C-alpha atoms as an extended CHARMM CRD file, in Angstrom:
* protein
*
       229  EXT
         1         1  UNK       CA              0.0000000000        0.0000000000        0.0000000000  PROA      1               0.0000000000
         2         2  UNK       CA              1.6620000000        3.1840000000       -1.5910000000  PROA      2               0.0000000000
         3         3  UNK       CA              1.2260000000        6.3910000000        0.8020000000  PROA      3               0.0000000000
         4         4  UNK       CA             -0.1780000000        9.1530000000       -1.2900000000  PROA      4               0.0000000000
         5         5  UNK       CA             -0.3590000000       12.6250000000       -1.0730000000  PROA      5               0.0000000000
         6         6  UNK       CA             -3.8280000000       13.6970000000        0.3320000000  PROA      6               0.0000000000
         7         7  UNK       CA             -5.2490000000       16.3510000000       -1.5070000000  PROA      7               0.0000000000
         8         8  UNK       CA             -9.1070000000       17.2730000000       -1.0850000000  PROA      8               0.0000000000
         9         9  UNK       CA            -11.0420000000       18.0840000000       -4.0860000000  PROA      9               0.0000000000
        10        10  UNK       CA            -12.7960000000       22.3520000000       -4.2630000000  PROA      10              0.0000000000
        11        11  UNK       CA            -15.8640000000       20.8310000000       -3.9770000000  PROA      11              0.0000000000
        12        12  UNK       CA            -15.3030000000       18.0820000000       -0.9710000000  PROA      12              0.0000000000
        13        13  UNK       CA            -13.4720000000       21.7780000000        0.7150000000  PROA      13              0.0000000000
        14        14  UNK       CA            -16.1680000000       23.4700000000        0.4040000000  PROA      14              0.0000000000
        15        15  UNK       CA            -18.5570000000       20.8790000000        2.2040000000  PROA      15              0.0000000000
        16        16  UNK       CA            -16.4560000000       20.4700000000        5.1140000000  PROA      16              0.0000000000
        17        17  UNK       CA            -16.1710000000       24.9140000000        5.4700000000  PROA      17              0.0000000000
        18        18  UNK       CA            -19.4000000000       24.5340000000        5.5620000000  PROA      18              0.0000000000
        19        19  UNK       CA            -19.5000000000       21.4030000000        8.1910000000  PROA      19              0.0000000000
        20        20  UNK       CA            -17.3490000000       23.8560000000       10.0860000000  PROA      20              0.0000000000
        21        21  UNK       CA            -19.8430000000       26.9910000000        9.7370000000  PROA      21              0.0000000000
        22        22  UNK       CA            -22.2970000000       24.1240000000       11.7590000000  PROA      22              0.0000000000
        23        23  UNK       CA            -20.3640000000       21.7490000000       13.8480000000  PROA      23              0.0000000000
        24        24  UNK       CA            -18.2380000000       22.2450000000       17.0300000000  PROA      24              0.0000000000
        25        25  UNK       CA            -14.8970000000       23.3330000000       16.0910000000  PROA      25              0.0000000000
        26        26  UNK       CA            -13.1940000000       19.9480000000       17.7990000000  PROA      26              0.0000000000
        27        27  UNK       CA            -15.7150000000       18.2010000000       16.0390000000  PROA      27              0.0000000000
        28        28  UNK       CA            -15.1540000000       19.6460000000       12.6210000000  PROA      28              0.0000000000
        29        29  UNK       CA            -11.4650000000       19.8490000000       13.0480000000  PROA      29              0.0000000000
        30        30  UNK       CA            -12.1840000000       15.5700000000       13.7470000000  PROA      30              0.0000000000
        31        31  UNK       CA            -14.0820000000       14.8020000000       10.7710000000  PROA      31              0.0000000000
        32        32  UNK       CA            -11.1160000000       16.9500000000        8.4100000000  PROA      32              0.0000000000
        33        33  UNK       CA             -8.6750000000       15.2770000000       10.0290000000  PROA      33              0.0000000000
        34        34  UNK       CA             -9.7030000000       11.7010000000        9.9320000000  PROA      34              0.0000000000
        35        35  UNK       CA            -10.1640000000       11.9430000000        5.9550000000  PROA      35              0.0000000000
        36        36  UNK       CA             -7.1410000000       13.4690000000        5.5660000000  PROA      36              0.0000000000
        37        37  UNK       CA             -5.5140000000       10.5980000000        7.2220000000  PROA      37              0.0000000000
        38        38  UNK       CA             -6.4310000000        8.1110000000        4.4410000000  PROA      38              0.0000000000
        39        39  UNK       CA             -5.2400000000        9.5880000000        1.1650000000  PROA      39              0.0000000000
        40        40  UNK       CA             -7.6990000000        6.6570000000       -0.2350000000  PROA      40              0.0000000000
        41        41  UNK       CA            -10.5930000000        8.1200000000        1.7500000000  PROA      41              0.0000000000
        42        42  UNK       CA             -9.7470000000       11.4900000000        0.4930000000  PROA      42              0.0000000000
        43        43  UNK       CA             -9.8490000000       10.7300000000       -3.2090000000  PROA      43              0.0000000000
        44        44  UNK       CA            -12.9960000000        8.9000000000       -2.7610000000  PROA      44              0.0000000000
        45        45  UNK       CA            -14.9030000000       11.5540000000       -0.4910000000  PROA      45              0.0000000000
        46        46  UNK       CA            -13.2750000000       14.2100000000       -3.2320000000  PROA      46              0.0000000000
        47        47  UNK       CA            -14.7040000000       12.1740000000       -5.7160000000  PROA      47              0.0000000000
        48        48  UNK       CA            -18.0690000000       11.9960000000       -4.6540000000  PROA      48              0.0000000000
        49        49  UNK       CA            -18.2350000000       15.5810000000       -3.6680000000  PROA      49              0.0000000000
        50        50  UNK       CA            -17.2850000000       16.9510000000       -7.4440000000  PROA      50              0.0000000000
        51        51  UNK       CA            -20.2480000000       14.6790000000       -8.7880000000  PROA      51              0.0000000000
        52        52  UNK       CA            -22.7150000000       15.2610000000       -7.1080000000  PROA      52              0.0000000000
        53        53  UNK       CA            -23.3720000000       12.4650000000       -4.8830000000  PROA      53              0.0000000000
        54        54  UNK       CA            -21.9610000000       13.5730000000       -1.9640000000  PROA      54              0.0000000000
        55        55  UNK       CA            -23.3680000000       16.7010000000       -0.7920000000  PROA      55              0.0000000000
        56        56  UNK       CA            -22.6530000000       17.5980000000        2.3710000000  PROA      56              0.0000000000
        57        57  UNK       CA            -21.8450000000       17.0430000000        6.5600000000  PROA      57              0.0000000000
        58        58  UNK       CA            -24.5340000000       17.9330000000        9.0380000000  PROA      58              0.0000000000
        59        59  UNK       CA            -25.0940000000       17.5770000000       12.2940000000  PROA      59              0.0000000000
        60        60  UNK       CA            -28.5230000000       16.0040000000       12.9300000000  PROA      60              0.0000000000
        61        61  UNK       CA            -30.7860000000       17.6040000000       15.0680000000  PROA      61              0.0000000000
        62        62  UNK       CA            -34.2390000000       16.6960000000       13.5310000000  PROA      62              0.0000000000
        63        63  UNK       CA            -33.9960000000       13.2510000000       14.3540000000  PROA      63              0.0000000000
        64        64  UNK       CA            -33.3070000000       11.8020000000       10.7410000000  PROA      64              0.0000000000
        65        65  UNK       CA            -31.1830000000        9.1960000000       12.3100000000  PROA      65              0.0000000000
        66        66  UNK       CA            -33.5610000000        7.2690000000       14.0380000000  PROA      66              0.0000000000
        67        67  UNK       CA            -31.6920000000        5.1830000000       16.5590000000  PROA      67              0.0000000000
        68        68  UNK       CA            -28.4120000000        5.4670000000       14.7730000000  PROA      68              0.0000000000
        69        69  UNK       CA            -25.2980000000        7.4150000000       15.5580000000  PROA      69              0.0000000000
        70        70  UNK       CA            -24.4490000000        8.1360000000       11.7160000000  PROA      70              0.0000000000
        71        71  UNK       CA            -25.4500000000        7.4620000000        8.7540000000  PROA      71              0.0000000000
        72        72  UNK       CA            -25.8060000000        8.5080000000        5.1730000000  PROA      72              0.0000000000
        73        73  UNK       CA            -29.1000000000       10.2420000000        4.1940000000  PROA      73              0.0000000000
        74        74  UNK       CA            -30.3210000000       11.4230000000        0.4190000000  PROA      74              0.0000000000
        75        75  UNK       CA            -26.8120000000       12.3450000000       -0.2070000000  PROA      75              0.0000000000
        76        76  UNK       CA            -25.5010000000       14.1980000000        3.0470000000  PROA      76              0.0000000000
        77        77  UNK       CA            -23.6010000000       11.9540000000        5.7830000000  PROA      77              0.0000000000
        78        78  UNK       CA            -25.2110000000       12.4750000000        9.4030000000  PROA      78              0.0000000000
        79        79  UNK       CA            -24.1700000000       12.8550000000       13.0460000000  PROA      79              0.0000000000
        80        80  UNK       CA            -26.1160000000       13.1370000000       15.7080000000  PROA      80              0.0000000000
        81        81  UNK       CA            -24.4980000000       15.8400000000       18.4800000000  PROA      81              0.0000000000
        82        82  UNK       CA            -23.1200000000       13.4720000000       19.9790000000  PROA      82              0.0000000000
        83        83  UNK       CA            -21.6110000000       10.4240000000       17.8280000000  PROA      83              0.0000000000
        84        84  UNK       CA            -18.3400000000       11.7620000000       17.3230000000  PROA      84              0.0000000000
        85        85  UNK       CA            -17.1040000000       12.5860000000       20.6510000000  PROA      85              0.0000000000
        86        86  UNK       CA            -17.8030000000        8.8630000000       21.1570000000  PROA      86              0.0000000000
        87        87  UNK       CA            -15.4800000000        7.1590000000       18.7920000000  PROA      87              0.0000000000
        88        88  UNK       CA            -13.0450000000       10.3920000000       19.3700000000  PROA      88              0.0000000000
        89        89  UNK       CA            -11.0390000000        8.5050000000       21.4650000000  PROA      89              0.0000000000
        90        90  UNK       CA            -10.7140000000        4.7170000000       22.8780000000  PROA      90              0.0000000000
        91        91  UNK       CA             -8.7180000000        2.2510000000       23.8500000000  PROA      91              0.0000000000
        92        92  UNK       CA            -10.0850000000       -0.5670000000       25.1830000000  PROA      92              0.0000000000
        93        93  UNK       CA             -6.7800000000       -2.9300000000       24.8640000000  PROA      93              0.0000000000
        94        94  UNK       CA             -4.2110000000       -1.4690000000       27.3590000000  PROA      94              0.0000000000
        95        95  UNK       CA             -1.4800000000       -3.6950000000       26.2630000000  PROA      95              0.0000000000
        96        96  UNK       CA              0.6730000000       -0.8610000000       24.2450000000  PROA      96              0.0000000000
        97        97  UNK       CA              3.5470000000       -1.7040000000       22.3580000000  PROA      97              0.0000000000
        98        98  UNK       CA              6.2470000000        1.2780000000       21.4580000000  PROA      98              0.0000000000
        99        99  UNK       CA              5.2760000000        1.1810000000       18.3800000000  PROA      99              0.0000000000
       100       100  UNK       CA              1.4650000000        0.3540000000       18.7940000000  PROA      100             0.0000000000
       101       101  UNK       CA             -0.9810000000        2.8860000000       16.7890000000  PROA      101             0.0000000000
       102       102  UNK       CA             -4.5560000000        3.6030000000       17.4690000000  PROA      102             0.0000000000
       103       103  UNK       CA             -7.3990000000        2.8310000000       15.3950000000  PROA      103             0.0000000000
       104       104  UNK       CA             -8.4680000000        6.0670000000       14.0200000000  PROA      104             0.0000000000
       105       105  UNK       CA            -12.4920000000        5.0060000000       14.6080000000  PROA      105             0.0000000000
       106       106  UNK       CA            -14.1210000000        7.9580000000       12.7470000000  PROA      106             0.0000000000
       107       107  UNK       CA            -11.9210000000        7.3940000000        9.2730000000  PROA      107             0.0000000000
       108       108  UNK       CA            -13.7670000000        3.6740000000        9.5420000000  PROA      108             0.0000000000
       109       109  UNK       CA            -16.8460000000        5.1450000000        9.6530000000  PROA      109             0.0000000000
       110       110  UNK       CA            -16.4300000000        7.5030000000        7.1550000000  PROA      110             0.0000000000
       111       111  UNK       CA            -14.8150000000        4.9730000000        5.1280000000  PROA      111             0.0000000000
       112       112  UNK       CA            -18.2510000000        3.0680000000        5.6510000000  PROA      112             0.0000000000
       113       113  UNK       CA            -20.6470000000        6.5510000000        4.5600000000  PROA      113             0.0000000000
       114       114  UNK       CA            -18.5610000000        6.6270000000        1.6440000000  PROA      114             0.0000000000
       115       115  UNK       CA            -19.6880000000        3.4830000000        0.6790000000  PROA      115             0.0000000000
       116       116  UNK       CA            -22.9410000000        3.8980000000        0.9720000000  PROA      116             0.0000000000
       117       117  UNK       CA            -22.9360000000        7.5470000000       -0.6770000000  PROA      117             0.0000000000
       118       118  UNK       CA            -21.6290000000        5.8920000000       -3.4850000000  PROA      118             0.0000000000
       119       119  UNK       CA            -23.8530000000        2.9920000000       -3.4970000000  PROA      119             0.0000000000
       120       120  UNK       CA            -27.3660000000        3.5820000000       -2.2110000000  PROA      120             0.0000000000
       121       121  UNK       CA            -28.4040000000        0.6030000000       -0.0420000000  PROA      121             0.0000000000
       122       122  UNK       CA            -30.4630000000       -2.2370000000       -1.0400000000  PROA      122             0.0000000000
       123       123  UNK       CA            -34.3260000000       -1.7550000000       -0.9890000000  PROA      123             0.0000000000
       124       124  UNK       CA            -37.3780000000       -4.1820000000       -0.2160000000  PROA      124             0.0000000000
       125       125  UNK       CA            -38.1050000000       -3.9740000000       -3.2120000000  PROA      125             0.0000000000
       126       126  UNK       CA            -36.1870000000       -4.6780000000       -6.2610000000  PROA      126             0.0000000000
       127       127  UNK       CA            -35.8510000000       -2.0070000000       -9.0870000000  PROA      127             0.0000000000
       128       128  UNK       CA            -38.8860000000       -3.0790000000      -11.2700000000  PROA      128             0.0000000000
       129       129  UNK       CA            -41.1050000000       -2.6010000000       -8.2050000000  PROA      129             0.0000000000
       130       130  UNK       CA            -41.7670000000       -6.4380000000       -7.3160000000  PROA      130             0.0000000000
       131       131  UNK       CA            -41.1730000000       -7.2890000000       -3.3960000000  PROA      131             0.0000000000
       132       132  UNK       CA            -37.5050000000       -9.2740000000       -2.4540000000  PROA      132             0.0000000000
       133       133  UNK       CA            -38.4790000000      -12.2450000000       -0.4070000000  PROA      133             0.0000000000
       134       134  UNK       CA            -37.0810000000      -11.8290000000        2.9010000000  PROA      134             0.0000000000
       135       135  UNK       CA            -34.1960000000      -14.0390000000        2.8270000000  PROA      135             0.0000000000
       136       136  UNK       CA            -32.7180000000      -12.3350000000       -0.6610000000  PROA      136             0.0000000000
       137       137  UNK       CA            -33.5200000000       -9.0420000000        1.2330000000  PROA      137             0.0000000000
       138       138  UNK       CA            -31.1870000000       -9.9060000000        3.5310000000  PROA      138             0.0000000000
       139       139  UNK       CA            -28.5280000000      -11.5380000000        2.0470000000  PROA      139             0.0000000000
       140       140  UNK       CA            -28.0630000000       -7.9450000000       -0.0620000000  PROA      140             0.0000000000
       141       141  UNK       CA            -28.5240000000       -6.2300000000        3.0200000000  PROA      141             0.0000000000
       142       142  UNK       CA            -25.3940000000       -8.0320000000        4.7570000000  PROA      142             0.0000000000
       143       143  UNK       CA            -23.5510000000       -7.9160000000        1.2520000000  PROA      143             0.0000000000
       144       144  UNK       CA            -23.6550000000       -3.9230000000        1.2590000000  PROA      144             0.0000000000
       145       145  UNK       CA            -22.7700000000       -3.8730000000        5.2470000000  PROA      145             0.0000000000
       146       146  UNK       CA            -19.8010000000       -6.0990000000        4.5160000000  PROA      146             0.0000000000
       147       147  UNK       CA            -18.2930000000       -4.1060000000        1.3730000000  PROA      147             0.0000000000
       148       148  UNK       CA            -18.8900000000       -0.8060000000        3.5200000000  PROA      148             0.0000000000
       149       149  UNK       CA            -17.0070000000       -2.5840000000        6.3470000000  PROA      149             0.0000000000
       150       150  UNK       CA            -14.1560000000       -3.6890000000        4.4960000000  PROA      150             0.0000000000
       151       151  UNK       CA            -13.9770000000        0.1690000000        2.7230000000  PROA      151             0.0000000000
       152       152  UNK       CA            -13.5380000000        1.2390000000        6.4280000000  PROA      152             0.0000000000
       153       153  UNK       CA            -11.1430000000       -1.0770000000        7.3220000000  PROA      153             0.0000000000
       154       154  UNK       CA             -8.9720000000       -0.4840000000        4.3660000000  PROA      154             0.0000000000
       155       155  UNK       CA             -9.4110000000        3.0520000000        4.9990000000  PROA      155             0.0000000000
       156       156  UNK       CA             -8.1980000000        2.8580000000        8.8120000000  PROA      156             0.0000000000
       157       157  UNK       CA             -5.5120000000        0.8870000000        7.9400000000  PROA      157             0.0000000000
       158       158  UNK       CA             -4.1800000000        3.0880000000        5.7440000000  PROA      158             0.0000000000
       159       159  UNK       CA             -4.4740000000        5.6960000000        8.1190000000  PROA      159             0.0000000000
       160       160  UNK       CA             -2.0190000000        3.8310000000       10.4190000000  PROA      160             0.0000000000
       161       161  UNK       CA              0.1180000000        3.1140000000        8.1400000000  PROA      161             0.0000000000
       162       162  UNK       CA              0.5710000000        6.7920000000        7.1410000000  PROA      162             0.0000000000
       163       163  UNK       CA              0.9560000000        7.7540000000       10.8920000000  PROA      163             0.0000000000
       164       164  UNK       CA              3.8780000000        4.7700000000       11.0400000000  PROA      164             0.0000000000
       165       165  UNK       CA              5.6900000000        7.3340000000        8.4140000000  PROA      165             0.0000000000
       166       166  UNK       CA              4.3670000000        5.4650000000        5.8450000000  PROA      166             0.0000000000
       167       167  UNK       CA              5.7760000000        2.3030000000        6.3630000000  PROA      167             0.0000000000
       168       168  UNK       CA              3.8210000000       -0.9210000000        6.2920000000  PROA      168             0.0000000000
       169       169  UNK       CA              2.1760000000       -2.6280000000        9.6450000000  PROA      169             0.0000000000
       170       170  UNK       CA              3.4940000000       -5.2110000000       11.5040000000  PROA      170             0.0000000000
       171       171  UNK       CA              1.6980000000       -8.3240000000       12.4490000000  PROA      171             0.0000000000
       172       172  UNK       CA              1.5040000000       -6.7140000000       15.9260000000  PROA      172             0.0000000000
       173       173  UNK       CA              0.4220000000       -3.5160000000       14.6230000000  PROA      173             0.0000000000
       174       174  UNK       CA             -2.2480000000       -4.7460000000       12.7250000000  PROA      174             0.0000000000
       175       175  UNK       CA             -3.5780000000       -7.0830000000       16.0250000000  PROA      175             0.0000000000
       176       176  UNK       CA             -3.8190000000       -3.8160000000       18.1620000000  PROA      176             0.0000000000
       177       177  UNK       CA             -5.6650000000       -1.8990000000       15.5420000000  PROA      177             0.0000000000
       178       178  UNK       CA             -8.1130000000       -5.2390000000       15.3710000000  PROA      178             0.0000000000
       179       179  UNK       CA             -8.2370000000       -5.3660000000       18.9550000000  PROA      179             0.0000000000
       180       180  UNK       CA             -8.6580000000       -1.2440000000       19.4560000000  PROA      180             0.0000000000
       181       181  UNK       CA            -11.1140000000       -0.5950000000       17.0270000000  PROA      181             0.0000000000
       182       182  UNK       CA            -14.3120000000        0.1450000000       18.7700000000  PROA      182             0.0000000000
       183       183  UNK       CA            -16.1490000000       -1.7570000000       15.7370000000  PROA      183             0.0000000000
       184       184  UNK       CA            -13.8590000000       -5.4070000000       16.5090000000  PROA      184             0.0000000000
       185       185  UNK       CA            -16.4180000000       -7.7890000000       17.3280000000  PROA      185             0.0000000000
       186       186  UNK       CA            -17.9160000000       -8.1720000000       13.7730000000  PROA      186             0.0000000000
       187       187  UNK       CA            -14.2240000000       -8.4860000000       12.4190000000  PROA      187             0.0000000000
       188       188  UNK       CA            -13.4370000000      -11.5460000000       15.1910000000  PROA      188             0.0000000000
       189       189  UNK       CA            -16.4240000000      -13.1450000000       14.7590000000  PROA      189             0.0000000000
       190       190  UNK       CA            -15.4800000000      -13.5830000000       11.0370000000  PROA      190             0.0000000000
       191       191  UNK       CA            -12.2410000000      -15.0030000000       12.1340000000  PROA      191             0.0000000000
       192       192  UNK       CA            -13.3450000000      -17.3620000000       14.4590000000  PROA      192             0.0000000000
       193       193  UNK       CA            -16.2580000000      -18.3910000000       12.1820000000  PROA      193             0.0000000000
       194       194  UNK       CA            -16.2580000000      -22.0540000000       11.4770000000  PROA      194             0.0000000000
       195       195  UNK       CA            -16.9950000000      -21.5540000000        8.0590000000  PROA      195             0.0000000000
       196       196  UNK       CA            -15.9570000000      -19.1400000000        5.6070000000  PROA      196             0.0000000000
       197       197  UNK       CA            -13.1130000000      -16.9120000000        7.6170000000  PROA      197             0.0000000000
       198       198  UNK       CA            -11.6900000000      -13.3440000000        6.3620000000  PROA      198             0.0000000000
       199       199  UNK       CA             -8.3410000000      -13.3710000000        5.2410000000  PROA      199             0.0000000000
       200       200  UNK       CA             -5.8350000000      -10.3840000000        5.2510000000  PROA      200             0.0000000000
       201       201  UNK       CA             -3.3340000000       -9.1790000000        2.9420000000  PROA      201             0.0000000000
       202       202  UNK       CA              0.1540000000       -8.9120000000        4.2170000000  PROA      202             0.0000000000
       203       203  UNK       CA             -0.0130000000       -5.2470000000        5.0320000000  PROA      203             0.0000000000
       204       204  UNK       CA             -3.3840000000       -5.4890000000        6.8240000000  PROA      204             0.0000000000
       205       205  UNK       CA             -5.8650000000       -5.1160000000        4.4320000000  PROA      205             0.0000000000
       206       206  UNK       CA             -8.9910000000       -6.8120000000        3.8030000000  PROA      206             0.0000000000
       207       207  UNK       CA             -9.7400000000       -7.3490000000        0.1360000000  PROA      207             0.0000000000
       208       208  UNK       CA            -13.2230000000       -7.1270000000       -0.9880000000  PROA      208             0.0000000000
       209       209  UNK       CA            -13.3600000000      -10.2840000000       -2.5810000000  PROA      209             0.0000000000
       210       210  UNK       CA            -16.2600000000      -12.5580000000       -2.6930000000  PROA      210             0.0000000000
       211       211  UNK       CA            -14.8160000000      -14.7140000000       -0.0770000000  PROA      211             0.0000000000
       212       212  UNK       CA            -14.0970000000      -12.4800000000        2.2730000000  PROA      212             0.0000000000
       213       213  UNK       CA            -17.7440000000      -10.4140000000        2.2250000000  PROA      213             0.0000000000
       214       214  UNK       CA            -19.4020000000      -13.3500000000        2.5440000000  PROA      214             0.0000000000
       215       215  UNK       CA            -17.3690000000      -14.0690000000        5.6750000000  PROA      215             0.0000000000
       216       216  UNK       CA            -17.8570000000      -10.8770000000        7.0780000000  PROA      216             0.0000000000
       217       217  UNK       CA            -21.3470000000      -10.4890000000        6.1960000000  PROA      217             0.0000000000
       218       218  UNK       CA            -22.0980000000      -13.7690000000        7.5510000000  PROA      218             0.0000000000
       219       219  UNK       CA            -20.8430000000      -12.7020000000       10.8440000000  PROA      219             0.0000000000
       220       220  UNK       CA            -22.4670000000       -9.3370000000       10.9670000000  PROA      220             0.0000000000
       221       221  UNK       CA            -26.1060000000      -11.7270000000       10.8620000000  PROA      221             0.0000000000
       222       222  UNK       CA            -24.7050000000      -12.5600000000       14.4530000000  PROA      222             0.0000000000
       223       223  UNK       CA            -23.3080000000       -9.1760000000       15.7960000000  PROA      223             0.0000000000
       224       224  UNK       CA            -24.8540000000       -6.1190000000       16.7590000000  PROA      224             0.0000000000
       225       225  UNK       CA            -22.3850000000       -3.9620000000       17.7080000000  PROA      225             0.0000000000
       226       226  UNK       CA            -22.8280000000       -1.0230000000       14.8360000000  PROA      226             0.0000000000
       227       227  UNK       CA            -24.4840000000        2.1190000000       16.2840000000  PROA      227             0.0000000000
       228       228  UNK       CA            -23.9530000000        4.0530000000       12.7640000000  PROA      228             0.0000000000
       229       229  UNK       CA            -25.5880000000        2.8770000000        9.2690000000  PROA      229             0.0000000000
């Protein structure tokens, strides 16, 4: 994984000024900062910005959310007041290593919104207006969860990798990011799965291939740990 420079598109700019115009200044000052840690996220927030799709940050404070944290919403990713001075700053494992780099939690998620900006999620209903069954329902549903996940991941570990000056993870690197990340328990229920299990790339990606979202939408069926959409 090449470290790139991050550069953010006129467009994506003048979204987040106008985040800033809105939000908290610590809060603002997070959301910039954990896009510009992932040159990868950058170019694909940039991206959606210039065409259209993405069109803007907001704080939510008519409800939109529902029982969710975040989530993207007819174009504009979401926050409720308080979502982002929860996953500001955790660390559950305590075991630190010299060398050991936090999970930056709120590039994951944005990593996620991206995903979904890009792609709207699936509906009940299929495009020619006839009803999914259920169980096809679903299995899309956990399909689009999964390849959001895995952007997220990617996008967080690239982040650490830029803040280890560029260089790529260790093994142990890559465990305390897994075990830091406030989202973990979907990812180690897909590695302890008795069936299909994710697999990582050397450097600590997660490649989105068929395999591996199956595995991890399998396991997010059994986990409910996501309080963004």
């Amino acid at each position: 994984m090449a470290v790139l420079a991050v550069s953010l598109s006129a467009p994506l700019q003048a979204l987040l000024d106008d985040f800033a115009k809105q939000a908290p200044p610590q809060q603002a000052a997070q959301v910039t900062e954990a896009i510009t840690a992932s040159p990868s996220l950058a170019a694909e927030l940039s991206a959606l910005a210039a065409s259209g799709l993405l069109k803007g940050f907001e704080i939510d404070t008519a409800g939109r959310l529902s029982r969710f944290g975040a989530g993207a919403r007819e174009g504009k990713i979401l926050f409720t007041p308080t979502f982002l001075g929860d996953v500001a700053s955790t660390r559950p494992f305590d075991v630190v290593e010299a060398d050991s780099i936090r999970p930056n939690n709120t590039t994951f998620v944005l990593g996620h919104l991206a995903a979904h900006a890009k792609t709207p999620s699936p509906e009940p209903r299929a495009p020619d207006g006839t009803a999914r069954d259920l169980p096809t329902f679903i299995m899309l549903k956990m399909t689009d969860e999964a390849t959001a996940d895995l952007q997220g991941w990617n996008d967080m570990v690239e982040a650490a990798q830029v803040a280890n000056g560029g260089k790529a993870l260790t093994a142990p690197q890559v465990g305390y990011l897994m075990m830091s990340l406030r989202y973990r328990a979907v990812f180690f229920n897909a590695m302890r799965s008795s069936g299909q299990k994710i697999t990582f790339a050397p450097d600590g990606r997660i490649d989105p291939t068929p395999d591996n979202i199956h595995a991890l939408g399998t396991a997010l069926r059994q986990t409910n740990v996501f309080d963004f959409d």
